[in-house]
CSV table of N, CA and C in Angstrom, one decimal:
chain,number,residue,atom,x,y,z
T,12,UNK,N,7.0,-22.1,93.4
T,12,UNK,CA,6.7,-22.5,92.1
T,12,UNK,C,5.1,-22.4,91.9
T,13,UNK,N,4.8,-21.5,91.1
T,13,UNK,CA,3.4,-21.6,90.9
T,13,UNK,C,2.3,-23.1,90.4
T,14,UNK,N,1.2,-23.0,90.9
T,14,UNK,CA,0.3,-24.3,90.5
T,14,UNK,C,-0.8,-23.8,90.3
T,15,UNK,N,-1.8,-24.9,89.7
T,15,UNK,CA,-2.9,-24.5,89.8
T,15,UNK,C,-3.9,-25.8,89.9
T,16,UNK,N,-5.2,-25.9,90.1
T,16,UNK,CA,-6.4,-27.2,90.0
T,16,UNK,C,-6.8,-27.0,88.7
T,17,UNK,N,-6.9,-28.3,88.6
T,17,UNK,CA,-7.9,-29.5,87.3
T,17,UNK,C,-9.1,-28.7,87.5
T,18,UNK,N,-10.4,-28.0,87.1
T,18,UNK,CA,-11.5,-28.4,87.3
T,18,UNK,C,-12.4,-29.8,86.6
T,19,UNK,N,-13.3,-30.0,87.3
T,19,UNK,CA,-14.2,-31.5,86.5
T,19,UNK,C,-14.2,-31.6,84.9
T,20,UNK,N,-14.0,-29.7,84.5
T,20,UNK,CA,-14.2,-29.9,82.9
T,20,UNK,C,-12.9,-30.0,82.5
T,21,UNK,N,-11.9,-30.1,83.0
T,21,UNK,CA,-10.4,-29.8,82.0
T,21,UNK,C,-10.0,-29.0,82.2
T,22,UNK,N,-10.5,-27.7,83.0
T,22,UNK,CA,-9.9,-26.2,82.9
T,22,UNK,C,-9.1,-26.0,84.1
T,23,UNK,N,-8.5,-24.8,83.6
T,23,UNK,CA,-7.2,-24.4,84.6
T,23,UNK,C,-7.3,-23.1,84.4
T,24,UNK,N,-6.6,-22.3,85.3
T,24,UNK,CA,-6.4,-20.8,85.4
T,24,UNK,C,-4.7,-20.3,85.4
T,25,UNK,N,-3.9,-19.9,84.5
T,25,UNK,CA,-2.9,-19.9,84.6
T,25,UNK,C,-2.4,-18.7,86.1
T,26,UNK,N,-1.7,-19.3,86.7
T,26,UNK,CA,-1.3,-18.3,87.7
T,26,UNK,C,-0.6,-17.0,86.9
T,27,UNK,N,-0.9,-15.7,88.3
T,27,UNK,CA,-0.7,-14.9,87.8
T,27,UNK,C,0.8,-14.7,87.3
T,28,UNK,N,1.4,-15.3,88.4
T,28,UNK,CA,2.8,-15.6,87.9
T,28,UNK,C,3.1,-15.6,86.6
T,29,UNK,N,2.7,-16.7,86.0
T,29,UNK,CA,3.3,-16.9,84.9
T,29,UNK,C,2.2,-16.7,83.6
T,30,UNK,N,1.6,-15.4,84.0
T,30,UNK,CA,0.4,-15.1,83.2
T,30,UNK,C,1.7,-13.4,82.6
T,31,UNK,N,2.1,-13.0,84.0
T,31,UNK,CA,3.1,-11.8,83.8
T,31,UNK,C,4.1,-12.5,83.4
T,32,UNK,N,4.7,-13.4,83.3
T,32,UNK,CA,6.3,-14.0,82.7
T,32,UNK,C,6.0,-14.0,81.4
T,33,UNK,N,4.6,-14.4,80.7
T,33,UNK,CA,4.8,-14.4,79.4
T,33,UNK,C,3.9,-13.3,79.0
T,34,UNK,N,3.9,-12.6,79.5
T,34,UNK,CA,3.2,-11.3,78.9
T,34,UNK,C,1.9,-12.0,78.2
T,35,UNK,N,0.8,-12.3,79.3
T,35,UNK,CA,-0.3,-12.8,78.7
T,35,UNK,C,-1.8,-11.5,79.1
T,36,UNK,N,-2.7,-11.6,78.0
T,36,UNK,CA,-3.6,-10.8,78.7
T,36,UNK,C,-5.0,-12.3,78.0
T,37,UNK,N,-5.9,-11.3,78.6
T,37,UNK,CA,-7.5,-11.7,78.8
T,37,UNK,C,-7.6,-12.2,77.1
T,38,UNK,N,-8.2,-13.0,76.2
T,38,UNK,CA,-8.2,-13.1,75.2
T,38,UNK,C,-7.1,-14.3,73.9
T,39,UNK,N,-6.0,-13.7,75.1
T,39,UNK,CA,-4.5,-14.2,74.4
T,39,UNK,C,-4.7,-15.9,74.5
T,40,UNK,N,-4.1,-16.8,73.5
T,40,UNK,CA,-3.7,-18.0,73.0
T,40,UNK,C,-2.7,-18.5,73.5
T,41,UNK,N,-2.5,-20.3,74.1
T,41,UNK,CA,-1.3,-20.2,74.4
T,41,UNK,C,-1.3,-21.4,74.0
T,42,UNK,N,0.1,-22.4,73.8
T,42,UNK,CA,0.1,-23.5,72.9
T,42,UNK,C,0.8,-24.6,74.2
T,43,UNK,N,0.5,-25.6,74.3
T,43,UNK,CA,1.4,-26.8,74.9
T,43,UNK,C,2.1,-27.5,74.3
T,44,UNK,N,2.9,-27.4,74.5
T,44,UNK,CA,4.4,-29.0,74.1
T,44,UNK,C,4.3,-29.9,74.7
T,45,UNK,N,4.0,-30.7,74.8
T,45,UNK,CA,4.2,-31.5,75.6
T,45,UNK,C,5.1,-32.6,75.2
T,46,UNK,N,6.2,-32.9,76.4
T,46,UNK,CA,7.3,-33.5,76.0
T,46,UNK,C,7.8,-34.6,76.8
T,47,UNK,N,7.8,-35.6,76.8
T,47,UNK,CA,9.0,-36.5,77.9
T,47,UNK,C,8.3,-36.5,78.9
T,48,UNK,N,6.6,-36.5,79.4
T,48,UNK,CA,6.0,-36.3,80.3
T,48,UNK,C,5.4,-35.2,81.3
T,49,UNK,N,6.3,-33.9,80.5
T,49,UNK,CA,6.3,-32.7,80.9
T,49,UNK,C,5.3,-31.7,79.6
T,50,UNK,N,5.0,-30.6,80.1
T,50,UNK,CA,4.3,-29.9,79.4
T,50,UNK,C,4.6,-28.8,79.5
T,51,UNK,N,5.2,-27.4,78.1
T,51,UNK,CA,5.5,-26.5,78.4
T,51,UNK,C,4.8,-25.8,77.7
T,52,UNK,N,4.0,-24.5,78.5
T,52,UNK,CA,3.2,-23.5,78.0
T,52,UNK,C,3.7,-21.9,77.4
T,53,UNK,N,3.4,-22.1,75.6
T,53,UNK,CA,3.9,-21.1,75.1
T,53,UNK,C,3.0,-20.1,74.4
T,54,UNK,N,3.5,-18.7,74.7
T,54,UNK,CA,2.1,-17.8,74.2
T,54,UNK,C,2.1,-17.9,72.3
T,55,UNK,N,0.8,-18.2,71.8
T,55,UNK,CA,0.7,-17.8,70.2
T,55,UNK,C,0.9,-16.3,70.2
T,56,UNK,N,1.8,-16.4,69.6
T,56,UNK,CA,1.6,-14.4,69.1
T,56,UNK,C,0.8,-14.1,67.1
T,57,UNK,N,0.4,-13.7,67.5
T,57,UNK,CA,-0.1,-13.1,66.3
T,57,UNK,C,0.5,-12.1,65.3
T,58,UNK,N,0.2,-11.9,64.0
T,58,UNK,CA,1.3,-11.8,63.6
T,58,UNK,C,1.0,-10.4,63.7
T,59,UNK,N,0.1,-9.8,63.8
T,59,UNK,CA,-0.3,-8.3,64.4
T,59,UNK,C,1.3,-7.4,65.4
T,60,UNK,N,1.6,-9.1,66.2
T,60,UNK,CA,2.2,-8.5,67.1
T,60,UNK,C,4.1,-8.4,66.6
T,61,UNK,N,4.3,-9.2,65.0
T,61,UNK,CA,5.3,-8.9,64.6
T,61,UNK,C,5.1,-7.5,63.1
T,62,UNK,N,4.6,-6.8,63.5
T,62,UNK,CA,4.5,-5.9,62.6
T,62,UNK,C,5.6,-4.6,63.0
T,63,UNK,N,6.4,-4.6,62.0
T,63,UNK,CA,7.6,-4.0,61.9
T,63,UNK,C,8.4,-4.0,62.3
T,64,UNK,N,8.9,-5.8,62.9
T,64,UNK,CA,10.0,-6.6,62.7
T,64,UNK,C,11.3,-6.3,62.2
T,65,UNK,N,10.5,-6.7,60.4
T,65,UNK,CA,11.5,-6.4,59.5
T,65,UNK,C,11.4,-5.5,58.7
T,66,UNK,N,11.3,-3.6,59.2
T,66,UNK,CA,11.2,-2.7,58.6
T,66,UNK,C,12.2,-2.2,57.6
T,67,UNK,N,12.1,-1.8,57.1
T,67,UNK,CA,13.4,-1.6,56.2
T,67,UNK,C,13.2,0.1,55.8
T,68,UNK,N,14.0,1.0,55.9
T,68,UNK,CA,13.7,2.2,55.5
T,68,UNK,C,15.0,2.7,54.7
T,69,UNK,N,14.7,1.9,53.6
T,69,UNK,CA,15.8,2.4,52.6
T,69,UNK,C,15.0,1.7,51.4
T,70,UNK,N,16.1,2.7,50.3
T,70,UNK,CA,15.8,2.6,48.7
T,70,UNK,C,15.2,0.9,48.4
T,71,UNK,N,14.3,1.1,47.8
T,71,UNK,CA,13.7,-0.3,47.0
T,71,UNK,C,14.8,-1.7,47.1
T,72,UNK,N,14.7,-3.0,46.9
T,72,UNK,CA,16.1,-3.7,46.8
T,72,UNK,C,15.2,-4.4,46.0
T,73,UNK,N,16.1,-4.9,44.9
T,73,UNK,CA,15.7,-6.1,43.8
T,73,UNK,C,15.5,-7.2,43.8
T,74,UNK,N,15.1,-8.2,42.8
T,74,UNK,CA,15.5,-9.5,43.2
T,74,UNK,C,16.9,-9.5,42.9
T,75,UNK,N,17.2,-9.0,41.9
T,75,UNK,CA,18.8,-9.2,41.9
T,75,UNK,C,19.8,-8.8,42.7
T,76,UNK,N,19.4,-8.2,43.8
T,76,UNK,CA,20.2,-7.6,44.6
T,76,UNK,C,20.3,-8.4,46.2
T,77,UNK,N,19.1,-9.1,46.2
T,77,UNK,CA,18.9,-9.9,47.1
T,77,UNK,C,19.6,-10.9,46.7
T,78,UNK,N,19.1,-11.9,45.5
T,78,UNK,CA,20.4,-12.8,45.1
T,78,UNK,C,21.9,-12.6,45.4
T,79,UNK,N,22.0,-11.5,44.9
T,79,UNK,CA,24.3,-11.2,44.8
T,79,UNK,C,24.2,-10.9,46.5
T,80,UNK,N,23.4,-10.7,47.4
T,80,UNK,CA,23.8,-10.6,49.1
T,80,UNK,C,23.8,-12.5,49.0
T,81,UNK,N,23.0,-12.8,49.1
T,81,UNK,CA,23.3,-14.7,49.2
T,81,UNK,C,24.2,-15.2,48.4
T,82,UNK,N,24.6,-14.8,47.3
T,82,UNK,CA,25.7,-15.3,46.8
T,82,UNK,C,26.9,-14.9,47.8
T,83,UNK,N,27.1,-13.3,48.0
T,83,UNK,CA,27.9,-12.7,48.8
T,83,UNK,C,28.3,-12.8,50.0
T,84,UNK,N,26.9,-13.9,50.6
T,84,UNK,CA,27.1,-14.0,51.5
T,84,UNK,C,27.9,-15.5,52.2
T,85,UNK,N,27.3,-16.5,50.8
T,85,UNK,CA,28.2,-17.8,51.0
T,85,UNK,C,29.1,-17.7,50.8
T,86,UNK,N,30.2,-16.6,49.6
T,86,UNK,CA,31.4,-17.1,49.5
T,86,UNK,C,32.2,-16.8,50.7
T,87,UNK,N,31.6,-15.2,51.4
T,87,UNK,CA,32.2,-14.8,52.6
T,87,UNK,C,32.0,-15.8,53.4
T,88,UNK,N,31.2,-17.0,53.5
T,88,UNK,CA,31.5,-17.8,54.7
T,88,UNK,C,31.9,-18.9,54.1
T,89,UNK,N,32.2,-19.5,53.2
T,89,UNK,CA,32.9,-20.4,52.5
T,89,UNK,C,34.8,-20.1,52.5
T,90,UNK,N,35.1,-18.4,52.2
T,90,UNK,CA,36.6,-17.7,51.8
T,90,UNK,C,37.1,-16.9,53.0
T,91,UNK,N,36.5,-16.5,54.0
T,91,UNK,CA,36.2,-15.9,55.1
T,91,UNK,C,35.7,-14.7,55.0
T,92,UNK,N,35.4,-13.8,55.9
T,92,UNK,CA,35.0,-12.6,56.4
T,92,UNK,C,35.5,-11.4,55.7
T,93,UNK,N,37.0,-11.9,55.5
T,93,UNK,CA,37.1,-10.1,54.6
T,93,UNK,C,37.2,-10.6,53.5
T,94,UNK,N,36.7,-11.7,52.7
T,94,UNK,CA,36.6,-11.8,51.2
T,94,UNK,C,35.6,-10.7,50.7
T,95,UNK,N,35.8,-9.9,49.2
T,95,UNK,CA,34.8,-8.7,48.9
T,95,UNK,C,35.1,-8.8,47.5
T,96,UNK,N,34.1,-9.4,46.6
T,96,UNK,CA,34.2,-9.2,45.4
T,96,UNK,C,34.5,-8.0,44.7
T,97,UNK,N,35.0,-7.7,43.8
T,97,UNK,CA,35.8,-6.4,42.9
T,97,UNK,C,34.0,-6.3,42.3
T,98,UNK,N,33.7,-7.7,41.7
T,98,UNK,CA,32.2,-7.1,41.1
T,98,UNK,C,31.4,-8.4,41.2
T,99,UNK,N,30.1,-8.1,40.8
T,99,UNK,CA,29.1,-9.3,40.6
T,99,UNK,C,29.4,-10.3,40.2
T,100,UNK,N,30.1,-10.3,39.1
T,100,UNK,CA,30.4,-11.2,38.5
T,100,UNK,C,31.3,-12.4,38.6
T,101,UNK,N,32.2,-11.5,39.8
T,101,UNK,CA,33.2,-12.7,40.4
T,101,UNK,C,32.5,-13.4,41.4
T,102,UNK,N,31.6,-12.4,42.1
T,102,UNK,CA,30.9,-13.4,43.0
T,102,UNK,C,30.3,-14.1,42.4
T,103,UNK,N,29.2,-14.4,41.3
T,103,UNK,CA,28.6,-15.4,41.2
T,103,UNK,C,30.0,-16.3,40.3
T,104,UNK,N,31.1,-16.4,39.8
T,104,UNK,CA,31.7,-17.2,39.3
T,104,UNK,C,32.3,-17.8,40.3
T,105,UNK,N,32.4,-16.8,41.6
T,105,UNK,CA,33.4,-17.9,42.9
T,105,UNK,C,32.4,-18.5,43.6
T,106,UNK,N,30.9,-18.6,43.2
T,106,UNK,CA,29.4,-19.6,44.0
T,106,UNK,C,29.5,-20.6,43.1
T,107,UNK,N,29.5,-19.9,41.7
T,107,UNK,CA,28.8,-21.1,40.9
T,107,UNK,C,30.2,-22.3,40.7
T,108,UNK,N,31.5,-21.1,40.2
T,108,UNK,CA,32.8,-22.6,40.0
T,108,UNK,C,33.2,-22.7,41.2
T,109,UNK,N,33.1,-22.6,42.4
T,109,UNK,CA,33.7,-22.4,43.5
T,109,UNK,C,35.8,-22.3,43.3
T,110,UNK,N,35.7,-21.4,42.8
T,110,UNK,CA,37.3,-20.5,42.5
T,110,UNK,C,37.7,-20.1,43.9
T,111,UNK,N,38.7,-20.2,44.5
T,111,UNK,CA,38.9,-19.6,45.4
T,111,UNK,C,39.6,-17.5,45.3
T,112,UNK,N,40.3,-17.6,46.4
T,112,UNK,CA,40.7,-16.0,46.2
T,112,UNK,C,41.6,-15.6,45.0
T,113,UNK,N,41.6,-14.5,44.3
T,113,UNK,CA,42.6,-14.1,43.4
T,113,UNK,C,44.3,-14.2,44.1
């Protein structure tokens, strides 16, 4: 199990160990929890480093189209899995009156 020393100012050197476990380099940020007497060390990532996460390479999507997926999406998990609206319109009438199946 990796350790390390206090120096007189507060500082510590994270072992290399656990410098490679969280993919740390020279520069990088890391945050403490500290919990129940314990302290857990987590790297800040920057958002640099979530760039193109959520890529999307397809046609434009709307607000309206984003809405009827969250409508679409509660009733499917309210009616089950293979519930599939005929059209928009039933979905939002089976969110808003909560109707069950035809």
């Amino acid at each position: 199990m990796p350790e390390s020393t206090i120096t007189s100012r507060g500082q510590t050197t994270l072992p290399k160990e656990v410098r490679e476990a969280l993919d740390l380099k020279a520069g990088d940020k890391v945050r403490y929890l500290i919990y129940d007497g314990e302290v857990r060390v987590a790297p800040v990532l920057p958002l640099s480093r979530l760039y193109g996460v959520l890529e999307y390479d397809g046609p434009p999507v709307t607000l309206e189209d984003i809405e009827r997926g969250i409508i679409e999406g509660a009733c499917r998990s309210a009616l089950g899995d293979d519930w599939s609206p005929e059209t928009p319109e039933e979905a939002e009438r089976v969110a808003v009156g909560g109707a069950g199946r035809k």
